[in-house]
C-alpha cells in the first residue's frame, strides 16, 4: 500500500474510532447543532458499538500513538455521543469535551475570527477542531469554512434545528441511523426520473436508513420517501423479478444479479434506442421488442484479466411468440445455424466459445453448458424472492484474485423491493461480533 493510500486509510480509521468510542445517550442534544436543511445527518448507538468492536481489548502496542491516546481517553472527549452532519458541503463530527485540559495538552491552537481552532500536534489525521461551549466540531475543511459553519450551527433558531423536525425521530433505534436529502442530489435528473418511475416531486425526496452489526452480519436498509412521506418505491410499482430464470444459472456461480424492468420503462427505452439498418440498431430493437423485462446474469469469477476465462450465463425472459421471431432474426440476419444441442454458436462472430439458445420462456447466452445443479436450488436464491433487484456475491476466495484483499469467508447481498433497498454482509469468524472481526482485520491484529 503506498504512503498516500496508507495515510488516507489511517485517517478514515481514526475518524471511525472517534465515533466508535462514543455513545448515543445525548445524541438528541447534539442534533440541536445540526441545521434542519442539512443534506445528511447520522447518529450512532456507539455505547453498544464499543462493546461490539472490542477495541479496548485489542493489543495496540504497535498502533499509531494517536490510536493509543484516543482509546486511553487522553484527548479529553466525553465519549458520550457523536453526530455526523453536513454544513455548506463540508462534513462534520460533533461531540462533547469533558476535560479541556487534557484536550489542549494534545493540541496546537490558533484563533481564527474569534474561534479557537485546534489540530493534533503531529497533524497526522488532517482533522481540524473548533470548540464552542464545550462542543468539538471536527472537519477537514479550511479554517474559514470551519469557522463559518460553526458560527452558523451554534446560532440556529429553534425551528432551524434538525432536533425540532420529524427527521430527528427517525435517527434512532439502530447501531447507526442516517438521513440523506437525496432531492438535492437528484434535482437535475428529477424530470427524467419522474417520467421513468411514474412518481412526482423527486426533487423533494428524502432517504432514511440504518446499519446494524450482529454476530456474523452487517445489515442495513434505506427507504425513500416523497415530500408527503409516501414510499417512492411502492408508488413506482416496479414489480418482482421472475426467479425461474435462476434455474439456468449454475449453483457454483460466485456472482448473480437479477433485475425486473417494468413494461412502461421498456417502452420509454424503445423510444431512445438507435434506429436504422445498422447492427446496433437491429440488436437494440430486437431485444427491446421481444423481452418481458426480466434479466439475470451469473458469473463464476476466476480471472480478472481475461473475461472469457470466467464461466458466465445471461438470461432474459421473452414475450409470447418471441422465440420464433428471434430465431428467424438469428438465422436470417446473422446467418447462424442450430447445432445438435439446439444452440447457436457465436464463435464466428465473437471468436470465443459462446452459445445462444432458448429454454422455456427464456433466451440465454452462455460459455458453459446448462447446469444440472442450478442456482435456483441454493439457499442464496431465496434472497431473490419478491425483489425488483437482487445481487449475490460469494466473497470467499477474492484474496486469490485481489492479493490486497484479506481472505474473508463470507457473502454479500443487495436487494431492492417495494419497501426499501437492503444490504447484508455475512462473514464466518471467531470474534464476538462482525465489527470486532473487521476492525481487527483493519488494524492487522
Short mmCIF file of C-alpha atoms in Angstrom, two decimals:
data_model
loop_
_atom_site.label_atom_id
_atom_site.label_comp_id
_atom_site.label_asym_id
_atom_site.label_seq_id
_atom_site.Cartn_x
_atom_site.Cartn_y
_atom_site.Cartn_z
CA UNK A 1 0.00 0.00 0.00
CA UNK A 2 1.52 3.35 -1.00
CA UNK A 3 2.08 6.10 1.58
CA UNK A 4 -0.75 8.30 0.35
CA UNK A 5 -3.25 5.45 0.48
CA UNK A 6 -1.95 4.37 3.88
CA UNK A 7 -2.35 7.91 5.22
CA UNK A 8 -5.91 8.07 3.91
CA UNK A 9 -6.72 4.70 5.46
CA UNK A 10 -5.31 5.80 8.81
CA UNK A 11 -7.36 9.00 8.69
CA UNK A 12 -10.53 7.04 7.87
CA UNK A 13 -9.97 4.51 10.64
CA UNK A 14 -9.13 7.28 13.14
CA UNK A 15 -12.38 9.01 12.26
CA UNK A 16 -14.20 5.71 12.75
CA UNK A 17 -12.55 5.19 16.12
CA UNK A 18 -13.59 8.69 17.22
CA UNK A 19 -17.23 7.79 16.75
CA UNK A 20 -16.80 4.24 17.97
CA UNK A 21 -15.77 5.39 21.40
CA UNK A 22 -18.89 7.44 21.94
CA UNK A 23 -22.42 6.50 22.93
CA UNK A 24 -25.74 7.98 21.92
CA UNK A 25 -27.24 8.89 25.30
CA UNK A 26 -27.18 12.60 24.49
CA UNK A 27 -27.44 12.40 20.71
CA UNK A 28 -30.65 14.43 20.69
CA UNK A 29 -28.80 17.34 22.33
CA UNK A 30 -26.18 17.37 19.60
CA UNK A 31 -28.91 17.40 16.95
CA UNK A 32 -29.60 20.94 18.15
CA UNK A 33 -26.36 21.89 16.40
CA UNK A 34 -27.40 20.28 13.10
CA UNK A 35 -29.19 22.57 10.61
CA UNK A 36 -32.66 21.40 9.63
CA UNK A 37 -31.70 21.85 5.97
CA UNK A 38 -28.61 19.65 6.21
CA UNK A 39 -28.04 17.31 3.29
CA UNK A 40 -27.10 14.44 5.58
CA UNK A 41 -27.01 13.51 9.24
CA UNK A 42 -26.08 10.36 11.13
CA UNK A 43 -26.34 9.25 14.72
CA UNK A 44 -24.60 6.24 16.21
CA UNK A 45 -25.60 3.96 19.12
CA UNK A 46 -21.98 3.76 19.98
CA UNK A 47 -22.14 2.64 23.58
CA UNK A 48 -23.12 -0.75 22.21
CA UNK A 49 -20.65 -0.46 19.36
CA UNK A 50 -17.74 -0.04 21.77
CA UNK A 51 -18.54 -3.47 23.16
CA UNK A 52 -19.14 -4.93 19.71
CA UNK A 53 -15.87 -3.58 18.33
CA UNK A 54 -13.84 -4.95 21.25
CA UNK A 55 -11.50 -2.01 20.60
CA UNK A 56 -10.43 -1.59 24.23
CA UNK A 57 -9.20 -5.18 24.44
CA UNK A 58 -7.05 -5.05 21.31
CA UNK A 59 -3.27 -5.09 21.67
CA UNK A 60 -2.39 -1.61 20.41
CA UNK A 61 1.34 -1.72 21.21
CA UNK A 62 2.21 -1.40 17.53
CA UNK A 63 -0.55 1.05 16.67
CA UNK A 64 -0.12 4.76 15.98
CA UNK A 65 0.25 6.96 19.04
CA UNK A 66 -2.98 8.73 18.05
CA UNK A 67 -4.88 5.45 18.39
CA UNK A 68 -3.45 4.79 21.82
CA UNK A 69 -4.22 8.28 23.09
CA UNK A 70 -7.71 8.17 21.68
CA UNK A 71 -8.54 4.84 23.25
CA UNK A 72 -6.94 5.80 26.57
CA UNK A 73 -9.05 8.97 26.80
CA UNK A 74 -6.06 11.32 26.54
CA UNK A 75 -7.95 13.67 24.21
CA UNK A 76 -10.47 14.59 26.89
CA UNK A 77 -13.55 13.77 24.84
CA UNK A 78 -16.67 12.93 26.83
CA UNK A 79 -17.26 9.81 24.72
CA UNK A 80 -20.94 10.03 25.43
CA UNK A 81 -22.26 10.84 21.95
CA UNK A 82 -21.39 11.75 18.40
CA UNK A 83 -23.30 13.11 15.44
CA UNK A 84 -22.13 13.42 11.84
CA UNK A 85 -23.71 16.08 9.62
CA UNK A 86 -23.25 18.26 6.53
CA UNK A 87 -22.91 22.03 6.55
CA UNK A 88 -22.24 24.03 3.38
CA UNK A 89 -20.99 20.88 1.59
CA UNK A 90 -18.49 20.03 4.36
CA UNK A 91 -18.83 17.04 6.71
CA UNK A 92 -18.56 17.49 10.48
CA UNK A 93 -18.36 15.24 13.53
CA UNK A 94 -19.70 16.84 16.70
CA UNK A 95 -19.05 15.56 20.24
CA UNK A 96 -18.60 16.93 23.73
CA UNK A 97 -15.33 17.61 25.56
CA UNK A 98 -15.31 16.77 29.27
CA UNK A 99 -11.67 17.58 30.09
CA UNK A 100 -10.42 20.69 28.28
CA UNK A 101 -7.02 20.48 29.95
CA UNK A 102 -6.38 17.00 28.56
CA UNK A 103 -7.67 18.06 25.16
CA UNK A 104 -5.45 21.12 24.88
CA UNK A 105 -2.39 19.14 26.00
CA UNK A 106 -2.64 17.09 22.80
CA UNK A 107 -3.30 20.04 20.50
CA UNK A 108 -1.87 23.17 18.99
CA UNK A 109 -4.30 26.08 18.83
CA UNK A 110 -4.85 29.28 16.88
CA UNK A 111 -7.51 31.95 16.84
CA UNK A 112 -9.48 32.45 13.64
CA UNK A 113 -12.03 35.26 13.76
CA UNK A 114 -12.64 34.72 17.45
CA UNK A 115 -12.95 30.93 17.24
CA UNK A 116 -10.22 28.64 18.54
CA UNK A 117 -9.15 26.00 16.04
CA UNK A 118 -7.14 23.01 17.20
CA UNK A 119 -5.06 20.41 15.42
CA UNK A 120 -3.22 17.43 16.87
CA UNK A 121 0.42 18.23 17.46
CA UNK A 122 1.64 15.83 14.79
CA UNK A 123 -1.31 16.71 12.47
CA UNK A 124 -1.43 13.07 11.40
CA UNK A 125 -5.19 12.95 10.84
CA UNK A 126 -5.70 16.16 8.86
CA UNK A 127 -8.68 16.96 11.10
CA UNK A 128 -9.29 20.45 12.47
CA UNK A 129 -11.40 21.03 15.55
CA UNK A 130 -13.30 24.15 16.56
CA UNK A 131 -14.53 24.24 20.15
CA UNK A 132 -17.55 26.28 21.19
CA UNK A 133 -19.25 25.92 24.59
CA UNK A 134 -17.57 22.58 25.21
CA UNK A 135 -18.64 21.07 21.88
CA UNK A 136 -15.95 19.92 19.46
CA UNK A 137 -16.74 20.31 15.77
CA UNK A 138 -14.33 18.24 13.69
CA UNK A 139 -13.74 18.58 9.96
CA UNK A 140 -11.00 18.51 7.33
CA UNK A 141 -12.22 21.70 5.64
CA UNK A 142 -10.41 25.06 5.54
CA UNK A 143 -10.17 27.32 8.61
CA UNK A 144 -12.55 29.92 7.18
CA UNK A 145 -15.20 27.36 6.20
CA UNK A 146 -14.90 25.64 9.55
CA UNK A 147 -15.45 28.89 11.42
CA UNK A 148 -18.33 29.93 9.16
CA UNK A 149 -20.19 26.68 9.72
CA UNK A 150 -19.53 26.60 13.46
CA UNK A 151 -20.82 30.16 13.84
CA UNK A 152 -23.88 29.14 11.85
CA UNK A 153 -24.75 25.93 13.74
CA UNK A 154 -24.20 27.45 17.18
CA UNK A 155 -26.66 30.27 16.47
CA UNK A 156 -29.58 28.40 14.93
CA UNK A 157 -33.13 29.44 15.68
CA UNK A 158 -35.17 26.68 17.31
CA UNK A 159 -37.15 25.95 14.16
CA UNK A 160 -33.92 25.78 12.14
CA UNK A 161 -32.54 22.88 14.22
CA UNK A 162 -32.80 19.27 12.98
CA UNK A 163 -33.79 18.30 16.53
CA UNK A 164 -37.09 20.19 16.09
CA UNK A 165 -38.11 18.25 12.95
CA UNK A 166 -39.69 14.84 12.45
CA UNK A 167 -36.42 13.73 10.86
CA UNK A 168 -34.85 13.54 14.32
CA UNK A 169 -37.41 10.91 15.36
CA UNK A 170 -36.08 8.58 12.66
CA UNK A 171 -32.45 8.88 13.76
CA UNK A 172 -32.61 6.25 16.50
CA UNK A 173 -33.23 2.56 17.07
CA UNK A 174 -30.21 1.04 15.32
CA UNK A 175 -26.44 0.93 15.68
CA UNK A 176 -26.12 3.60 13.00
CA UNK A 177 -29.01 5.74 11.78
CA UNK A 178 -28.78 8.19 8.90
CA UNK A 179 -30.74 10.68 6.85
CA UNK A 180 -29.91 11.95 3.35
CA UNK A 181 -31.67 14.74 1.47
CA UNK A 182 -31.45 12.97 -1.89
CA UNK A 183 -33.74 15.51 -3.53
CA UNK A 184 -30.88 17.99 -3.82
CA UNK A 185 -28.63 15.44 -5.47
CA UNK A 186 -31.35 14.25 -7.85
CA UNK A 187 -32.81 17.67 -8.69
CA UNK A 188 -31.15 17.93 -12.12
CA UNK A 189 -32.48 14.47 -13.04
CA UNK A 190 -35.90 14.94 -11.43
CA UNK A 191 -37.91 15.26 -14.65
CA UNK A 192 -36.38 12.14 -16.20
CA UNK A 193 -36.74 10.06 -13.02
CA UNK A 194 -40.34 11.14 -12.51
CA UNK A 195 -41.18 10.12 -16.07
CA UNK A 196 -39.42 6.76 -15.76
CA UNK A 197 -40.72 5.85 -12.30
CA UNK A 198 -44.14 7.43 -12.63
CA UNK A 199 -43.79 9.46 -9.42
CA UNK A 200 -43.65 13.17 -8.63
CA UNK A 201 -41.58 15.62 -6.56
CA UNK A 202 -38.31 13.68 -6.81
CA UNK A 203 -36.50 16.96 -6.09
CA UNK A 204 -38.03 16.86 -2.58
CA UNK A 205 -37.20 13.22 -1.89
CA UNK A 206 -35.54 12.07 1.33
CA UNK A 207 -33.91 8.84 2.40
CA UNK A 208 -33.67 7.27 5.85
CA UNK A 209 -31.53 4.29 6.67
CA UNK A 210 -29.74 2.22 9.26
CA UNK A 211 -26.85 -0.18 9.78
CA UNK A 212 -26.71 -2.89 12.45
CA UNK A 213 -23.76 -5.08 13.46
CA UNK A 214 -24.61 -8.59 14.65
CA UNK A 215 -22.52 -11.63 15.45
CA UNK A 216 -21.88 -12.64 11.84
CA UNK A 217 -23.68 -9.99 9.78
CA UNK A 218 -23.73 -6.33 8.91
CA UNK A 219 -27.27 -5.46 7.85
CA UNK A 220 -28.64 -2.20 6.57
CA UNK A 221 -31.53 -0.67 4.65
CA UNK A 222 -32.66 2.60 3.09
CA UNK A 223 -36.20 3.83 2.47
CA UNK A 224 -37.05 6.60 0.02
CA UNK A 225 -39.93 8.98 0.73
CA UNK A 226 -41.54 11.89 -1.09
CA UNK A 227 -42.44 15.30 0.27
CA UNK A 228 -45.55 13.86 1.97
CA UNK A 229 -43.72 10.90 3.50
CA UNK A 230 -45.02 8.39 0.96
CA UNK A 231 -42.81 5.48 -0.06
CA UNK A 232 -41.43 6.22 -3.53
CA UNK A 233 -40.60 2.60 -4.32
CA UNK A 234 -44.11 1.44 -3.55
CA UNK A 235 -45.58 4.25 -5.66
CA UNK A 236 -43.28 3.32 -8.55
CA UNK A 237 -44.65 -0.26 -8.52
CA UNK A 238 -41.53 -1.71 -10.14
CA UNK A 239 -42.63 -5.36 -9.89
CA UNK A 240 -40.79 -8.57 -8.90
CA UNK A 241 -38.17 -10.42 -10.88
CA UNK A 242 -39.02 -13.85 -12.34
CA UNK A 243 -36.89 -16.16 -10.19
CA UNK A 244 -37.45 -19.14 -12.52
CA UNK A 245 -34.62 -17.65 -14.59
CA UNK A 246 -32.21 -18.74 -11.88
CA UNK A 247 -32.62 -22.38 -12.94
CA UNK A 248 -30.46 -21.60 -15.98
CA UNK A 249 -27.56 -20.47 -13.77
CA UNK A 250 -25.06 -22.86 -12.24
CA UNK A 251 -25.14 -23.35 -8.46
CA UNK A 252 -21.41 -22.54 -8.32
CA UNK A 253 -21.80 -19.02 -9.69
CA UNK A 254 -19.92 -16.65 -7.38
CA UNK A 255 -21.85 -13.57 -8.53
CA UNK A 256 -25.51 -13.49 -9.54
CA UNK A 257 -27.64 -10.45 -10.42
CA UNK A 258 -31.32 -10.35 -11.37
CA UNK A 259 -33.44 -7.36 -12.32
CA UNK A 260 -37.06 -6.59 -13.22
CA UNK A 261 -37.77 -3.64 -15.51
CA UNK A 262 -41.46 -2.87 -15.85
CA UNK A 263 -43.02 -2.60 -19.28
CA UNK A 264 -43.57 1.16 -19.14
CA UNK A 265 -39.84 1.72 -18.70
CA UNK A 266 -39.04 -0.64 -21.58
CA UNK A 267 -41.40 1.31 -23.82
CA UNK A 268 -39.61 4.54 -22.94
CA UNK A 269 -36.28 2.83 -23.62
CA UNK A 270 -37.55 1.78 -27.05
CA UNK A 271 -38.06 5.43 -27.95
CA UNK A 272 -34.42 6.13 -27.08
CA UNK A 273 -32.97 3.08 -28.86
CA UNK A 274 -30.98 3.55 -32.09
CA UNK A 275 -32.93 3.28 -35.35
CA UNK A 276 -31.98 2.37 -38.91
CA UNK A 277 -30.45 -0.70 -40.51
CA UNK A 278 -27.17 -0.81 -38.60
CA UNK A 279 -26.18 -3.75 -36.41
CA UNK A 280 -26.52 -1.79 -33.14
CA UNK A 281 -29.99 -0.55 -34.07
CA UNK A 282 -31.07 -4.02 -35.18
CA UNK A 283 -29.95 -5.68 -31.96
CA UNK A 284 -31.43 -2.92 -29.76
CA UNK A 285 -34.84 -3.03 -31.38
CA UNK A 286 -34.77 -6.83 -31.50
CA UNK A 287 -34.11 -7.07 -27.77
CA UNK A 288 -36.49 -4.33 -26.60
CA UNK A 289 -39.43 -5.52 -28.67
CA UNK A 290 -39.18 -9.16 -27.58
CA UNK A 291 -38.33 -9.18 -23.87
CA UNK A 292 -40.59 -9.10 -20.83
CA UNK A 293 -38.19 -7.08 -18.70
CA UNK A 294 -36.66 -9.83 -16.54
CA UNK A 295 -32.88 -10.18 -16.68
CA UNK A 296 -30.35 -12.34 -14.84
CA UNK A 297 -26.63 -12.89 -15.14
CA UNK A 298 -24.35 -15.26 -13.28
CA UNK A 299 -20.55 -15.36 -13.27
CA UNK A 300 -18.08 -17.75 -11.71
CA UNK A 301 -15.19 -15.33 -11.29
CA UNK A 302 -11.79 -16.96 -11.73
CA UNK A 303 -9.68 -14.49 -13.72
CA UNK A 304 -9.80 -10.69 -13.58
CA UNK A 305 -7.55 -10.25 -16.62
CA UNK A 306 -9.30 -12.46 -19.19
CA UNK A 307 -13.10 -12.21 -19.04
CA UNK A 308 -13.57 -15.24 -21.26
CA UNK A 309 -11.77 -17.41 -18.70
CA UNK A 310 -14.77 -16.95 -16.38
CA UNK A 311 -17.92 -19.04 -16.63
CA UNK A 312 -20.88 -16.77 -17.38
CA UNK A 313 -24.55 -17.04 -18.35
CA UNK A 314 -27.00 -14.23 -19.14
CA UNK A 315 -30.78 -14.82 -19.28
CA UNK A 316 -33.76 -12.72 -20.41
CA UNK A 317 -37.44 -13.57 -20.27
CA UNK A 318 -39.24 -13.44 -23.63
CA UNK A 319 -42.69 -12.29 -24.63
CA UNK A 320 -45.13 -14.77 -26.15
CA UNK A 321 -44.08 -15.63 -29.71
CA UNK A 322 -40.68 -14.00 -29.31
CA UNK A 323 -38.78 -17.29 -29.61
CA UNK A 324 -39.92 -17.80 -33.20
CA UNK A 325 -39.33 -14.16 -34.10
CA UNK A 326 -35.83 -14.14 -32.63
CA UNK A 327 -34.92 -17.48 -34.19
CA UNK A 328 -35.75 -16.05 -37.62
CA UNK A 329 -33.59 -12.99 -36.96
CA UNK A 330 -30.68 -15.05 -35.63
CA UNK A 331 -30.77 -17.37 -38.62
CA UNK A 332 -31.73 -14.82 -41.28
CA UNK A 333 -29.85 -11.68 -40.24
CA UNK A 334 -26.82 -13.30 -38.63
CA UNK A 335 -26.67 -16.48 -40.67
CA UNK A 336 -26.32 -18.78 -37.65
CA UNK A 337 -27.42 -22.41 -37.58
CA UNK A 338 -28.53 -24.57 -34.69
CA UNK A 339 -26.12 -27.25 -33.52
CA UNK A 340 -27.08 -30.72 -32.28
CA UNK A 341 -27.97 -29.34 -28.84
CA UNK A 342 -30.32 -26.73 -30.34
CA UNK A 343 -27.98 -23.81 -29.59
CA UNK A 344 -26.44 -21.24 -31.91
CA UNK A 345 -22.67 -20.81 -31.71
CA UNK A 346 -21.38 -17.22 -31.70
CA UNK A 347 -17.79 -18.33 -32.24
CA UNK A 348 -17.76 -16.98 -35.81
CA UNK A 349 -18.94 -13.56 -34.62
CA UNK A 350 -17.03 -13.28 -31.34
CA UNK A 351 -14.08 -15.61 -31.80
CA UNK A 352 -14.98 -17.25 -28.49
CA UNK A 353 -16.93 -20.35 -27.45
CA UNK A 354 -20.19 -18.57 -26.64
CA UNK A 355 -23.61 -20.00 -27.39
CA UNK A 356 -27.10 -18.56 -27.58
CA UNK A 357 -30.20 -20.66 -27.05
CA UNK A 358 -33.79 -20.91 -25.85
CA UNK A 359 -35.28 -22.80 -22.92
CA UNK A 360 -38.90 -22.47 -21.82
CA UNK A 361 -39.73 -18.74 -21.80
CA UNK A 362 -36.12 -17.58 -21.80
CA UNK A 363 -33.27 -16.69 -24.11
CA UNK A 364 -29.80 -17.34 -22.73
CA UNK A 365 -26.23 -16.57 -23.73
CA UNK A 366 -23.53 -18.69 -22.12
CA UNK A 367 -20.00 -20.01 -22.44
CA UNK A 368 -20.77 -23.17 -20.43
CA UNK A 369 -23.28 -26.00 -20.62
CA UNK A 370 -26.65 -25.53 -18.95
CA UNK A 371 -26.36 -26.84 -15.38
CA UNK A 372 -27.82 -29.90 -13.73
CA UNK A 373 -27.27 -28.36 -10.29
CA UNK A 374 -28.83 -24.92 -10.55
CA UNK A 375 -28.55 -21.71 -8.57
CA UNK A 376 -32.33 -21.78 -8.13
CA UNK A 377 -31.92 -24.71 -5.70
CA UNK A 378 -29.44 -22.91 -3.43
CA UNK A 379 -30.24 -21.10 -0.19
CA UNK A 380 -28.91 -17.89 -1.75
CA UNK A 381 -31.70 -17.99 -4.34
CA UNK A 382 -34.25 -17.24 -1.61
CA UNK A 383 -32.76 -13.75 -1.43
CA UNK A 384 -34.26 -13.07 -4.88
CA UNK A 385 -37.88 -13.82 -3.92
CA UNK A 386 -40.27 -10.84 -4.18
CA UNK A 387 -37.46 -8.47 -5.25
CA UNK A 388 -37.20 -5.94 -8.07
CA UNK A 389 -33.42 -6.26 -7.97
CA UNK A 390 -31.10 -8.67 -6.19
CA UNK A 391 -27.36 -9.28 -6.25
CA UNK A 392 -25.50 -12.09 -4.51
CA UNK A 393 -21.72 -12.45 -4.23
CA UNK A 394 -19.67 -15.18 -2.63
CA UNK A 395 -16.61 -13.23 -1.44
CA UNK A 396 -14.66 -16.27 -0.28
CA UNK A 397 -11.58 -16.61 -2.45
CA UNK A 398 -11.42 -12.96 -3.52
CA UNK A 399 -7.95 -12.69 -2.00
CA UNK A 400 -6.65 -15.07 -4.68
CA UNK A 401 -7.89 -12.64 -7.33
CA UNK A 402 -7.03 -9.43 -5.47
CA UNK A 403 -4.00 -10.01 -3.20
CA UNK A 404 -4.56 -6.71 -1.37
CA UNK A 405 -7.90 -8.03 -0.02
CA UNK A 406 -7.68 -10.20 3.12
CA UNK A 407 -9.25 -13.64 2.97
CA UNK A 408 -12.89 -13.47 4.07
CA UNK A 409 -15.18 -16.48 4.26
CA UNK A 410 -18.50 -14.85 3.54
CA UNK A 411 -21.16 -13.47 1.21
CA UNK A 412 -22.78 -10.16 0.34
CA UNK A 413 -26.30 -9.43 -0.86
CA UNK A 414 -28.03 -6.28 -2.10
CA UNK A 415 -31.78 -6.25 -2.75
CA UNK A 416 -34.50 -3.80 -3.77
CA UNK A 417 -38.20 -4.35 -3.18
CA UNK A 418 -41.32 -2.18 -2.89
CA UNK A 419 -40.27 -1.04 0.57
CA UNK A 420 -36.53 -0.46 0.64
CA UNK A 421 -33.00 -1.01 -0.60
CA UNK A 422 -31.25 -3.51 1.67
CA UNK A 423 -27.80 -5.00 2.04
CA UNK A 424 -26.15 -7.70 4.11
CA UNK A 425 -22.52 -8.70 4.59
CA UNK A 426 -22.06 -12.11 6.17
CA UNK A 427 -18.73 -13.44 7.42
CA UNK A 428 -17.76 -16.61 9.26
CA UNK A 429 -15.26 -15.77 12.01
CA UNK A 430 -14.28 -16.41 15.62
CA UNK A 431 -14.69 -12.92 17.09
CA UNK A 432 -17.56 -11.87 19.33
CA UNK A 433 -19.07 -9.61 16.68
CA UNK A 434 -18.51 -8.93 12.99
CA UNK A 435 -17.48 -5.35 13.82
CA UNK A 436 -14.66 -6.64 16.01
CA UNK A 437 -13.66 -9.02 13.20
CA UNK A 438 -13.36 -6.29 10.57
CA UNK A 439 -11.74 -3.78 12.94
CA UNK A 440 -9.13 -6.33 13.95
CA UNK A 441 -8.51 -7.03 10.28
CA UNK A 442 -8.17 -3.31 9.50
CA UNK A 443 -5.60 -2.94 12.24
CA UNK A 444 -3.80 -6.12 11.11
CA UNK A 445 -4.30 -7.75 14.52
#
